């Protein structure tokens, strides 16, 4: 209350929920036209009812109650749209679609070099059915181009001709372990995150476990009338701590050494590993101490409509 009139910040955040209201329509007329990422942030984080502490952009929108709790302009439909990741690959270094998280003017993908080792095993795992990842959009109905919703990432297993949720995809309360509580679609542009999660990526029968910090998913999203979820030109981005990457590579090397019939990438990995410290350059400061301690990891993905048994859980 700078001018002692009894109002805090002149009603900039009238209900004190941490989300401001703006005098202008910053979605239609962004005050930062040269910075589309910040324009999107301003648009997505406006409080539509700044006098109601229960209504704000990150609120859970209770489906079918007639109230727009999360400020996306509509009450959430009681729908579950699902699709299977049918493409996953490490993007090339400086791929233009990768985010610039550290604001240095360049796309962040310090692990682009590893694509030469990992992308063919990843493609084989997706095509062969040993890697089944699903995205599930809760509260996003057809056509799926606009709205706020929850986005879950669900490992699955084959069940006959279909798929079912893996038991380890859910916690003790039946909620998805990997979940973006607030994802948004605007004119078909998806933005989910930031969040944190771990993925086990099978590479030639060996699992590479990666933990992504500040993770986000982007792409062009849609939902068909059968509640099939599509994501085209998708990006999965996150930061990986150096200590975690080294531990994962140590585990890969140990598994390669112990295998009677090592995977094809084991030989190149053994040759490259001594030089990786010089070839991979850290570009992320995860603990905000002014020193880089991690790598930006950018993966391309696409999602095709596919039903998923066991989701949502009973």
PDB file of C-alpha atoms in Angstrom:
ATOM      1  CA  UNK A   1       0.000   0.000   0.000  1.00  0.00           C
ATOM      2  CA  UNK A   2       2.426   2.643  -1.253  1.00  0.00           C
ATOM      3  CA  UNK A   3       0.051   5.594  -1.015  1.00  0.00           C
ATOM      4  CA  UNK A   4      -1.751   4.561   2.204  1.00  0.00           C
ATOM      5  CA  UNK A   5      -5.161   4.300   0.594  1.00  0.00           C
ATOM      6  CA  UNK A   6      -5.857   0.840   1.982  1.00  0.00           C
ATOM      7  CA  UNK A   7      -5.292  -0.953  -1.314  1.00  0.00           C
ATOM      8  CA  UNK A   8      -2.238  -3.103  -1.980  1.00  0.00           C
ATOM      9  CA  UNK A   9      -0.482  -2.439  -5.309  1.00  0.00           C
ATOM     10  CA  UNK A  10      -3.511  -0.527  -6.543  1.00  0.00           C
ATOM     11  CA  UNK A  11      -5.409  -3.772  -7.098  1.00  0.00           C
ATOM     12  CA  UNK A  12      -2.621  -5.202  -9.276  1.00  0.00           C
ATOM     13  CA  UNK A  13      -3.147  -8.397  -7.245  1.00  0.00           C
ATOM     14  CA  UNK A  14      -6.331  -7.548  -5.446  1.00  0.00           C
ATOM     15  CA  UNK A  15      -7.001 -10.959  -3.871  1.00  0.00           C
ATOM     16  CA  UNK A  16      -3.385 -11.677  -2.925  1.00  0.00           C
ATOM     17  CA  UNK A  17      -3.208 -15.045  -4.703  1.00  0.00           C
ATOM     18  CA  UNK A  18       0.060 -14.211  -6.468  1.00  0.00           C
ATOM     19  CA  UNK A  19      -1.484 -13.647  -9.899  1.00  0.00           C
ATOM     20  CA  UNK A  20      -1.976 -10.087 -11.190  1.00  0.00           C
ATOM     21  CA  UNK A  21      -4.707  -8.504 -13.188  1.00  0.00           C
ATOM     22  CA  UNK A  22      -3.743  -6.119 -15.965  1.00  0.00           C
ATOM     23  CA  UNK A  23      -5.562  -2.999 -17.063  1.00  0.00           C
ATOM     24  CA  UNK A  24      -4.986  -3.901 -20.720  1.00  0.00           C
ATOM     25  CA  UNK A  25      -5.637  -7.081 -22.672  1.00  0.00           C
ATOM     26  CA  UNK A  26      -2.044  -8.314 -22.818  1.00  0.00           C
ATOM     27  CA  UNK A  27      -3.093 -11.376 -24.820  1.00  0.00           C
ATOM     28  CA  UNK A  28      -4.299  -9.254 -27.727  1.00  0.00           C
ATOM     29  CA  UNK A  29      -1.889  -6.341 -27.214  1.00  0.00           C
ATOM     30  CA  UNK A  30       1.310  -7.525 -25.570  1.00  0.00           C
ATOM     31  CA  UNK A  31       3.521  -4.714 -24.238  1.00  0.00           C
ATOM     32  CA  UNK A  32       6.598  -6.808 -25.173  1.00  0.00           C
ATOM     33  CA  UNK A  33       6.017  -7.534 -28.870  1.00  0.00           C
ATOM     34  CA  UNK A  34       9.665  -8.474 -29.461  1.00  0.00           C
ATOM     35  CA  UNK A  35       9.677 -11.159 -26.758  1.00  0.00           C
ATOM     36  CA  UNK A  36       7.037 -13.786 -27.638  1.00  0.00           C
ATOM     37  CA  UNK A  37       7.971 -16.050 -24.707  1.00  0.00           C
ATOM     38  CA  UNK A  38       7.300 -13.323 -22.149  1.00  0.00           C
ATOM     39  CA  UNK A  39       4.160 -12.263 -23.998  1.00  0.00           C
ATOM     40  CA  UNK A  40       2.893 -15.829 -23.680  1.00  0.00           C
ATOM     41  CA  UNK A  41       3.769 -15.813 -19.955  1.00  0.00           C
ATOM     42  CA  UNK A  42       1.886 -12.546 -19.375  1.00  0.00           C
ATOM     43  CA  UNK A  43      -1.130 -13.820 -21.263  1.00  0.00           C
ATOM     44  CA  UNK A  44      -1.218 -17.173 -19.451  1.00  0.00           C
ATOM     45  CA  UNK A  45      -0.802 -15.690 -15.960  1.00  0.00           C
ATOM     46  CA  UNK A  46      -3.508 -13.015 -15.804  1.00  0.00           C
ATOM     47  CA  UNK A  47      -6.035 -13.351 -12.997  1.00  0.00           C
ATOM     48  CA  UNK A  48      -9.497 -13.187 -14.551  1.00  0.00           C
ATOM     49  CA  UNK A  49     -11.290 -12.596 -11.202  1.00  0.00           C
ATOM     50  CA  UNK A  50      -8.893 -10.696  -9.002  1.00  0.00           C
ATOM     51  CA  UNK A  51     -11.460 -10.345  -6.246  1.00  0.00           C
ATOM     52  CA  UNK A  52     -11.765 -14.134  -5.788  1.00  0.00           C
ATOM     53  CA  UNK A  53      -8.823 -15.970  -4.216  1.00  0.00           C
ATOM     54  CA  UNK A  54     -10.177 -19.302  -5.493  1.00  0.00           C
ATOM     55  CA  UNK A  55      -9.900 -18.255  -9.135  1.00  0.00           C
ATOM     56  CA  UNK A  56      -6.455 -17.870 -10.725  1.00  0.00           C
ATOM     57  CA  UNK A  57      -4.546 -19.314 -13.703  1.00  0.00           C
ATOM     58  CA  UNK A  58      -2.932 -22.209 -11.777  1.00  0.00           C
ATOM     59  CA  UNK A  59      -6.129 -23.301 -10.014  1.00  0.00           C
ATOM     60  CA  UNK A  60      -7.586 -26.756 -10.556  1.00  0.00           C
ATOM     61  CA  UNK A  61     -10.662 -26.280 -12.729  1.00  0.00           C
ATOM     62  CA  UNK A  62     -13.383 -28.564 -11.378  1.00  0.00           C
ATOM     63  CA  UNK A  63     -14.961 -30.017 -14.482  1.00  0.00           C
ATOM     64  CA  UNK A  64     -18.655 -29.557 -15.107  1.00  0.00           C
ATOM     65  CA  UNK A  65     -19.386 -27.177 -12.216  1.00  0.00           C
ATOM     66  CA  UNK A  66     -20.043 -24.165 -14.440  1.00  0.00           C
ATOM     67  CA  UNK A  67     -17.165 -22.160 -12.929  1.00  0.00           C
ATOM     68  CA  UNK A  68     -13.973 -21.173 -14.732  1.00  0.00           C
ATOM     69  CA  UNK A  69     -11.477 -21.575 -11.886  1.00  0.00           C
ATOM     70  CA  UNK A  70      -8.330 -21.469 -14.040  1.00  0.00           C
ATOM     71  CA  UNK A  71      -9.092 -18.417 -16.183  1.00  0.00           C
ATOM     72  CA  UNK A  72      -9.052 -20.109 -19.579  1.00  0.00           C
ATOM     73  CA  UNK A  73     -12.442 -18.684 -20.479  1.00  0.00           C
ATOM     74  CA  UNK A  74     -14.459 -21.880 -20.015  1.00  0.00           C
ATOM     75  CA  UNK A  75     -15.434 -24.492 -17.490  1.00  0.00           C
ATOM     76  CA  UNK A  76     -13.269 -27.570 -17.988  1.00  0.00           C
ATOM     77  CA  UNK A  77     -15.014 -30.450 -19.766  1.00  0.00           C
ATOM     78  CA  UNK A  78     -14.967 -33.797 -17.953  1.00  0.00           C
ATOM     79  CA  UNK A  79     -12.862 -35.455 -20.652  1.00  0.00           C
ATOM     80  CA  UNK A  80      -9.652 -37.484 -20.902  1.00  0.00           C
ATOM     81  CA  UNK A  81      -7.782 -37.337 -24.200  1.00  0.00           C
ATOM     82  CA  UNK A  82      -4.874 -39.745 -24.722  1.00  0.00           C
ATOM     83  CA  UNK A  83      -2.178 -40.370 -27.299  1.00  0.00           C
ATOM     84  CA  UNK A  84       1.000 -42.437 -27.613  1.00  0.00           C
ATOM     85  CA  UNK A  85       4.434 -40.944 -28.242  1.00  0.00           C
ATOM     86  CA  UNK A  86       5.282 -42.341 -31.686  1.00  0.00           C
ATOM     87  CA  UNK A  87       8.506 -40.371 -32.148  1.00  0.00           C
ATOM     88  CA  UNK A  88      11.188 -39.449 -29.603  1.00  0.00           C
ATOM     89  CA  UNK A  89      14.713 -38.325 -30.467  1.00  0.00           C
ATOM     90  CA  UNK A  90      17.468 -36.093 -29.143  1.00  0.00           C
ATOM     91  CA  UNK A  91      17.426 -32.913 -31.214  1.00  0.00           C
ATOM     92  CA  UNK A  92      20.486 -31.660 -33.017  1.00  0.00           C
ATOM     93  CA  UNK A  93      22.631 -29.086 -31.262  1.00  0.00           C
ATOM     94  CA  UNK A  94      21.163 -25.574 -31.701  1.00  0.00           C
ATOM     95  CA  UNK A  95      17.946 -26.939 -33.186  1.00  0.00           C
ATOM     96  CA  UNK A  96      15.816 -23.787 -33.564  1.00  0.00           C
ATOM     97  CA  UNK A  97      12.717 -25.195 -31.845  1.00  0.00           C
ATOM     98  CA  UNK A  98      14.609 -25.868 -28.596  1.00  0.00           C
ATOM     99  CA  UNK A  99      13.987 -23.273 -25.840  1.00  0.00           C
ATOM    100  CA  UNK A 100      16.585 -20.703 -24.828  1.00  0.00           C
ATOM    101  CA  UNK A 101      16.305 -21.258 -21.088  1.00  0.00           C
ATOM    102  CA  UNK A 102      19.526 -19.504 -20.092  1.00  0.00           C
ATOM    103  CA  UNK A 103      18.745 -16.442 -22.231  1.00  0.00           C
ATOM    104  CA  UNK A 104      22.043 -16.445 -24.108  1.00  0.00           C
ATOM    105  CA  UNK A 105      20.371 -16.063 -27.483  1.00  0.00           C
ATOM    106  CA  UNK A 106      20.960 -19.677 -28.553  1.00  0.00           C
ATOM    107  CA  UNK A 107      18.739 -22.781 -28.293  1.00  0.00           C
ATOM    108  CA  UNK A 108      19.724 -24.891 -25.282  1.00  0.00           C
ATOM    109  CA  UNK A 109      20.605 -28.475 -26.178  1.00  0.00           C
ATOM    110  CA  UNK A 110      24.010 -29.319 -24.767  1.00  0.00           C
ATOM    111  CA  UNK A 111      23.329 -33.041 -25.254  1.00  0.00           C
ATOM    112  CA  UNK A 112      22.783 -32.806 -29.008  1.00  0.00           C
ATOM    113  CA  UNK A 113      25.964 -34.798 -29.600  1.00  0.00           C
ATOM    114  CA  UNK A 114      24.453 -37.853 -27.893  1.00  0.00           C
ATOM    115  CA  UNK A 115      21.798 -38.144 -30.582  1.00  0.00           C
ATOM    116  CA  UNK A 116      24.265 -39.996 -32.792  1.00  0.00           C
ATOM    117  CA  UNK A 117      24.478 -42.713 -30.132  1.00  0.00           C
ATOM    118  CA  UNK A 118      20.944 -42.779 -28.781  1.00  0.00           C
ATOM    119  CA  UNK A 119      18.494 -41.899 -31.537  1.00  0.00           C
ATOM    120  CA  UNK A 120      18.477 -45.184 -33.444  1.00  0.00           C
ATOM    121  CA  UNK A 121      18.017 -47.266 -30.269  1.00  0.00           C
ATOM    122  CA  UNK A 122      15.260 -44.845 -29.215  1.00  0.00           C
ATOM    123  CA  UNK A 123      13.508 -45.196 -32.570  1.00  0.00           C
ATOM    124  CA  UNK A 124      13.775 -48.981 -32.348  1.00  0.00           C
ATOM    125  CA  UNK A 125      12.334 -48.958 -28.815  1.00  0.00           C
ATOM    126  CA  UNK A 126       9.349 -46.829 -29.855  1.00  0.00           C
ATOM    127  CA  UNK A 127       8.643 -48.823 -33.010  1.00  0.00           C
ATOM    128  CA  UNK A 128       9.216 -52.170 -31.319  1.00  0.00           C
ATOM    129  CA  UNK A 129       6.992 -51.433 -28.340  1.00  0.00           C
ATOM    130  CA  UNK A 130       9.600 -51.540 -25.569  1.00  0.00           C
ATOM    131  CA  UNK A 131       9.124 -47.794 -25.009  1.00  0.00           C
ATOM    132  CA  UNK A 132       5.456 -46.859 -24.631  1.00  0.00           C
ATOM    133  CA  UNK A 133       4.888 -43.344 -23.339  1.00  0.00           C
ATOM    134  CA  UNK A 134       1.449 -41.742 -23.349  1.00  0.00           C
ATOM    135  CA  UNK A 135       0.314 -38.175 -22.871  1.00  0.00           C
ATOM    136  CA  UNK A 136      -3.079 -37.726 -21.218  1.00  0.00           C
ATOM    137  CA  UNK A 137      -4.877 -34.369 -21.250  1.00  0.00           C
ATOM    138  CA  UNK A 138      -7.458 -34.028 -18.472  1.00  0.00           C
ATOM    139  CA  UNK A 139     -10.051 -31.339 -19.151  1.00  0.00           C
ATOM    140  CA  UNK A 140      -9.208 -30.604 -22.796  1.00  0.00           C
ATOM    141  CA  UNK A 141     -12.047 -31.380 -25.179  1.00  0.00           C
ATOM    142  CA  UNK A 142     -12.268 -31.279 -28.986  1.00  0.00           C
ATOM    143  CA  UNK A 143     -10.799 -29.599 -30.951  1.00  0.00           C
ATOM    144  CA  UNK A 144      -8.205 -29.136 -28.200  1.00  0.00           C
ATOM    145  CA  UNK A 145      -6.691 -25.948 -29.563  1.00  0.00           C
ATOM    146  CA  UNK A 146      -7.537 -23.677 -26.614  1.00  0.00           C
ATOM    147  CA  UNK A 147      -7.828 -24.195 -22.877  1.00  0.00           C
ATOM    148  CA  UNK A 148      -6.015 -24.927 -19.633  1.00  0.00           C
ATOM    149  CA  UNK A 149      -5.784 -28.530 -18.468  1.00  0.00           C
ATOM    150  CA  UNK A 150      -3.636 -31.081 -16.631  1.00  0.00           C
ATOM    151  CA  UNK A 151      -1.156 -33.043 -18.739  1.00  0.00           C
ATOM    152  CA  UNK A 152       0.158 -36.399 -17.514  1.00  0.00           C
ATOM    153  CA  UNK A 153       3.009 -38.500 -18.895  1.00  0.00           C
ATOM    154  CA  UNK A 154       2.237 -42.199 -18.455  1.00  0.00           C
ATOM    155  CA  UNK A 155       4.458 -45.213 -19.145  1.00  0.00           C
ATOM    156  CA  UNK A 156       2.338 -48.052 -20.531  1.00  0.00           C
ATOM    157  CA  UNK A 157       2.584 -51.713 -21.503  1.00  0.00           C
ATOM    158  CA  UNK A 158       1.127 -53.636 -24.417  1.00  0.00           C
ATOM    159  CA  UNK A 159      -2.129 -55.448 -23.678  1.00  0.00           C
ATOM    160  CA  UNK A 160      -3.129 -57.521 -26.694  1.00  0.00           C
ATOM    161  CA  UNK A 161      -3.764 -55.069 -29.502  1.00  0.00           C
ATOM    162  CA  UNK A 162      -3.932 -52.122 -27.109  1.00  0.00           C
ATOM    163  CA  UNK A 163      -2.132 -50.537 -24.177  1.00  0.00           C
ATOM    164  CA  UNK A 164      -2.664 -50.293 -20.436  1.00  0.00           C
ATOM    165  CA  UNK A 165      -1.166 -47.971 -17.834  1.00  0.00           C
ATOM    166  CA  UNK A 166       1.942 -49.371 -16.142  1.00  0.00           C
ATOM    167  CA  UNK A 167       1.441 -49.855 -12.381  1.00  0.00           C
ATOM    168  CA  UNK A 168       4.496 -47.725 -11.607  1.00  0.00           C
ATOM    169  CA  UNK A 169       3.000 -44.806 -13.564  1.00  0.00           C
ATOM    170  CA  UNK A 170       0.696 -44.038 -10.624  1.00  0.00           C
ATOM    171  CA  UNK A 171       1.376 -43.131  -7.011  1.00  0.00           C
ATOM    172  CA  UNK A 172      -0.288 -44.662  -3.960  1.00  0.00           C
ATOM    173  CA  UNK A 173      -3.337 -42.414  -4.426  1.00  0.00           C
ATOM    174  CA  UNK A 174      -3.772 -43.297  -8.088  1.00  0.00           C
ATOM    175  CA  UNK A 175      -2.397 -40.025  -9.449  1.00  0.00           C
ATOM    176  CA  UNK A 176       0.097 -39.825 -12.288  1.00  0.00           C
ATOM    177  CA  UNK A 177       3.661 -39.569 -10.998  1.00  0.00           C
ATOM    178  CA  UNK A 178       4.598 -37.365 -13.967  1.00  0.00           C
ATOM    179  CA  UNK A 179       2.046 -34.590 -14.195  1.00  0.00           C
ATOM    180  CA  UNK A 180       1.968 -30.972 -15.291  1.00  0.00           C
ATOM    181  CA  UNK A 181      -0.835 -29.523 -13.193  1.00  0.00           C
ATOM    182  CA  UNK A 182      -1.237 -26.561 -15.535  1.00  0.00           C
ATOM    183  CA  UNK A 183      -0.785 -26.936 -19.282  1.00  0.00           C
ATOM    184  CA  UNK A 184      -2.230 -24.462 -21.758  1.00  0.00           C
ATOM    185  CA  UNK A 185      -3.198 -24.481 -25.404  1.00  0.00           C
ATOM    186  CA  UNK A 186      -3.622 -21.181 -27.233  1.00  0.00           C
ATOM    187  CA  UNK A 187      -4.532 -21.319 -30.921  1.00  0.00           C
ATOM    188  CA  UNK A 188      -3.143 -24.846 -30.993  1.00  0.00           C
ATOM    189  CA  UNK A 189       0.183 -23.958 -29.354  1.00  0.00           C
ATOM    190  CA  UNK A 190       0.836 -26.226 -26.352  1.00  0.00           C
ATOM    191  CA  UNK A 191       2.941 -25.162 -23.367  1.00  0.00           C
ATOM    192  CA  UNK A 192       3.220 -27.415 -20.306  1.00  0.00           C
ATOM    193  CA  UNK A 193       5.581 -26.926 -17.386  1.00  0.00           C
ATOM    194  CA  UNK A 194       7.920 -26.305 -15.799  1.00  0.00           C
ATOM    195  CA  UNK A 195       8.043 -29.568 -13.874  1.00  0.00           C
ATOM    196  CA  UNK A 196      10.417 -32.329 -12.842  1.00  0.00           C
ATOM    197  CA  UNK A 197      10.332 -35.985 -13.745  1.00  0.00           C
ATOM    198  CA  UNK A 198      12.450 -39.037 -14.507  1.00  0.00           C
ATOM    199  CA  UNK A 199      12.356 -41.165 -17.631  1.00  0.00           C
ATOM    200  CA  UNK A 200      13.753 -44.627 -18.259  1.00  0.00           C
ATOM    201  CA  UNK A 201      14.804 -44.776 -21.900  1.00  0.00           C
ATOM    202  CA  UNK A 202      15.533 -48.290 -23.207  1.00  0.00           C
ATOM    203  CA  UNK A 203      18.595 -48.309 -25.446  1.00  0.00           C
ATOM    204  CA  UNK A 204      19.238 -51.704 -26.973  1.00  0.00           C
ATOM    205  CA  UNK A 205      17.909 -53.519 -23.922  1.00  0.00           C
ATOM    206  CA  UNK A 206      19.686 -51.233 -21.443  1.00  0.00           C
ATOM    207  CA  UNK A 207      17.776 -48.563 -19.522  1.00  0.00           C
ATOM    208  CA  UNK A 208      19.126 -45.000 -19.406  1.00  0.00           C
ATOM    209  CA  UNK A 209      17.483 -43.124 -16.538  1.00  0.00           C
ATOM    210  CA  UNK A 210      17.336 -39.349 -16.932  1.00  0.00           C
ATOM    211  CA  UNK A 211      15.911 -36.864 -14.443  1.00  0.00           C
ATOM    212  CA  UNK A 212      14.767 -33.635 -16.085  1.00  0.00           C
ATOM    213  CA  UNK A 213      14.502 -30.434 -14.078  1.00  0.00           C
ATOM    214  CA  UNK A 214      12.449 -27.400 -15.171  1.00  0.00           C
ATOM    215  CA  UNK A 215      10.954 -29.684 -17.810  1.00  0.00           C
ATOM    216  CA  UNK A 216       8.453 -28.427 -20.353  1.00  0.00           C
ATOM    217  CA  UNK A 217       6.557 -29.786 -23.326  1.00  0.00           C
ATOM    218  CA  UNK A 218       5.704 -27.678 -26.366  1.00  0.00           C
ATOM    219  CA  UNK A 219       4.095 -28.419 -29.705  1.00  0.00           C
ATOM    220  CA  UNK A 220       0.947 -28.123 -31.778  1.00  0.00           C
ATOM    221  CA  UNK A 221      -1.908 -29.853 -29.983  1.00  0.00           C
ATOM    222  CA  UNK A 222      -5.329 -31.112 -30.983  1.00  0.00           C
ATOM    223  CA  UNK A 223      -8.075 -33.449 -29.754  1.00  0.00           C
ATOM    224  CA  UNK A 224     -10.348 -35.386 -32.100  1.00  0.00           C
ATOM    225  CA  UNK A 225     -13.992 -36.315 -31.513  1.00  0.00           C
ATOM    226  CA  UNK A 226     -12.941 -39.722 -30.191  1.00  0.00           C
ATOM    227  CA  UNK A 227     -10.780 -38.003 -27.542  1.00  0.00           C
ATOM    228  CA  UNK A 228      -7.561 -38.935 -29.283  1.00  0.00           C
ATOM    229  CA  UNK A 229      -4.696 -36.563 -28.469  1.00  0.00           C
ATOM    230  CA  UNK A 230      -2.295 -35.321 -31.129  1.00  0.00           C
ATOM    231  CA  UNK A 231       0.936 -33.374 -30.636  1.00  0.00           C
ATOM    232  CA  UNK A 232       2.900 -32.398 -33.740  1.00  0.00           C
ATOM    233  CA  UNK A 233       6.309 -30.709 -33.931  1.00  0.00           C
ATOM    234  CA  UNK A 234       6.700 -31.389 -30.220  1.00  0.00           C
ATOM    235  CA  UNK A 235       9.611 -30.577 -27.937  1.00  0.00           C
ATOM    236  CA  UNK A 236      10.413 -32.104 -24.554  1.00  0.00           C
ATOM    237  CA  UNK A 237      12.996 -29.920 -22.829  1.00  0.00           C
ATOM    238  CA  UNK A 238      14.624 -30.166 -19.441  1.00  0.00           C
ATOM    239  CA  UNK A 239      17.897 -29.613 -17.605  1.00  0.00           C
ATOM    240  CA  UNK A 240      19.989 -32.576 -16.459  1.00  0.00           C
ATOM    241  CA  UNK A 241      22.454 -32.214 -13.603  1.00  0.00           C
ATOM    242  CA  UNK A 242      26.018 -33.140 -14.479  1.00  0.00           C
ATOM    243  CA  UNK A 243      26.227 -35.539 -11.535  1.00  0.00           C
ATOM    244  CA  UNK A 244      23.092 -37.352 -12.734  1.00  0.00           C
ATOM    245  CA  UNK A 245      24.333 -37.605 -16.317  1.00  0.00           C
ATOM    246  CA  UNK A 246      27.684 -39.019 -15.247  1.00  0.00           C
ATOM    247  CA  UNK A 247      25.948 -41.589 -13.029  1.00  0.00           C
ATOM    248  CA  UNK A 248      23.654 -42.601 -15.902  1.00  0.00           C
ATOM    249  CA  UNK A 249      26.598 -42.997 -18.286  1.00  0.00           C
ATOM    250  CA  UNK A 250      28.503 -44.996 -15.667  1.00  0.00           C
ATOM    251  CA  UNK A 251      25.512 -47.311 -15.415  1.00  0.00           C
ATOM    252  CA  UNK A 252      25.349 -47.692 -19.202  1.00  0.00           C
ATOM    253  CA  UNK A 253      29.028 -48.578 -19.374  1.00  0.00           C
ATOM    254  CA  UNK A 254      28.656 -51.145 -16.594  1.00  0.00           C
ATOM    255  CA  UNK A 255      25.651 -52.742 -18.296  1.00  0.00           C
ATOM    256  CA  UNK A 256      27.497 -52.818 -21.621  1.00  0.00           C
ATOM    257  CA  UNK A 257      30.493 -54.496 -19.989  1.00  0.00           C
ATOM    258  CA  UNK A 258      28.301 -57.113 -18.323  1.00  0.00           C
ATOM    259  CA  UNK A 259      26.239 -57.955 -21.412  1.00  0.00           C
ATOM    260  CA  UNK A 260      27.012 -61.176 -23.277  1.00  0.00           C
ATOM    261  CA  UNK A 261      25.810 -59.551 -26.496  1.00  0.00           C
ATOM    262  CA  UNK A 262      26.380 -55.789 -26.063  1.00  0.00           C
ATOM    263  CA  UNK A 263      24.129 -53.339 -27.891  1.00  0.00           C
ATOM    264  CA  UNK A 264      25.531 -51.666 -31.001  1.00  0.00           C
ATOM    265  CA  UNK A 265      26.000 -48.323 -29.266  1.00  0.00           C
ATOM    266  CA  UNK A 266      28.224 -49.817 -26.537  1.00  0.00           C
ATOM    267  CA  UNK A 267      31.342 -49.691 -28.712  1.00  0.00           C
ATOM    268  CA  UNK A 268      30.977 -46.033 -29.734  1.00  0.00           C
ATOM    269  CA  UNK A 269      30.064 -45.138 -26.138  1.00  0.00           C
ATOM    270  CA  UNK A 270      33.288 -46.697 -24.841  1.00  0.00           C
ATOM    271  CA  UNK A 271      35.289 -44.769 -27.424  1.00  0.00           C
ATOM    272  CA  UNK A 272      33.579 -41.436 -26.793  1.00  0.00           C
ATOM    273  CA  UNK A 273      33.205 -41.553 -23.016  1.00  0.00           C
ATOM    274  CA  UNK A 274      36.744 -40.352 -22.162  1.00  0.00           C
ATOM    275  CA  UNK A 275      36.237 -37.308 -24.396  1.00  0.00           C
ATOM    276  CA  UNK A 276      32.658 -36.459 -23.420  1.00  0.00           C
ATOM    277  CA  UNK A 277      33.836 -34.103 -20.683  1.00  0.00           C
ATOM    278  CA  UNK A 278      35.322 -31.887 -23.379  1.00  0.00           C
ATOM    279  CA  UNK A 279      32.635 -32.448 -25.998  1.00  0.00           C
ATOM    280  CA  UNK A 280      29.601 -31.767 -23.785  1.00  0.00           C
ATOM    281  CA  UNK A 281      29.508 -28.212 -22.460  1.00  0.00           C
ATOM    282  CA  UNK A 282      27.313 -27.430 -19.459  1.00  0.00           C
ATOM    283  CA  UNK A 283      24.930 -24.527 -20.068  1.00  0.00           C
ATOM    284  CA  UNK A 284      22.469 -24.567 -17.129  1.00  0.00           C
ATOM    285  CA  UNK A 285      22.747 -23.137 -13.599  1.00  0.00           C
ATOM    286  CA  UNK A 286      20.221 -25.270 -11.749  1.00  0.00           C
ATOM    287  CA  UNK A 287      21.070 -24.198  -8.201  1.00  0.00           C
ATOM    288  CA  UNK A 288      21.267 -20.495  -9.179  1.00  0.00           C
ATOM    289  CA  UNK A 289      24.709 -20.001  -7.633  1.00  0.00           C
ATOM    290  CA  UNK A 290      26.212 -18.362 -10.707  1.00  0.00           C
ATOM    291  CA  UNK A 291      28.040 -21.514 -11.845  1.00  0.00           C
ATOM    292  CA  UNK A 292      26.812 -23.916 -14.518  1.00  0.00           C
ATOM    293  CA  UNK A 293      26.074 -27.389 -13.177  1.00  0.00           C
ATOM    294  CA  UNK A 294      23.894 -29.041 -15.801  1.00  0.00           C
ATOM    295  CA  UNK A 295      23.018 -29.562 -19.428  1.00  0.00           C
ATOM    296  CA  UNK A 296      20.045 -28.455 -21.463  1.00  0.00           C
ATOM    297  CA  UNK A 297      18.419 -31.516 -23.031  1.00  0.00           C
ATOM    298  CA  UNK A 298      16.056 -31.079 -25.963  1.00  0.00           C
ATOM    299  CA  UNK A 299      14.136 -33.984 -27.470  1.00  0.00           C
ATOM    300  CA  UNK A 300      11.747 -33.885 -30.401  1.00  0.00           C
ATOM    301  CA  UNK A 301       8.512 -35.803 -30.060  1.00  0.00           C
ATOM    302  CA  UNK A 302       5.175 -36.443 -31.673  1.00  0.00           C
ATOM    303  CA  UNK A 303       2.012 -38.002 -30.285  1.00  0.00           C
ATOM    304  CA  UNK A 304      -0.668 -39.943 -32.167  1.00  0.00           C
ATOM    305  CA  UNK A 305      -4.210 -40.690 -30.906  1.00  0.00           C
ATOM    306  CA  UNK A 306      -4.375 -43.951 -28.971  1.00  0.00           C
ATOM    307  CA  UNK A 307      -6.719 -45.287 -26.289  1.00  0.00           C
ATOM    308  CA  UNK A 308      -5.162 -46.206 -22.936  1.00  0.00           C
ATOM    309  CA  UNK A 309      -6.793 -48.776 -20.662  1.00  0.00           C
ATOM    310  CA  UNK A 310      -6.665 -48.027 -16.950  1.00  0.00           C
ATOM    311  CA  UNK A 311      -6.760 -44.267 -17.423  1.00  0.00           C
ATOM    312  CA  UNK A 312      -8.170 -42.467 -15.646  1.00  0.00           C
ATOM    313  CA  UNK A 313      -7.913 -44.854 -12.687  1.00  0.00           C
ATOM    314  CA  UNK A 314     -11.175 -45.897 -11.061  1.00  0.00           C
TER     315      UNK A 314
END
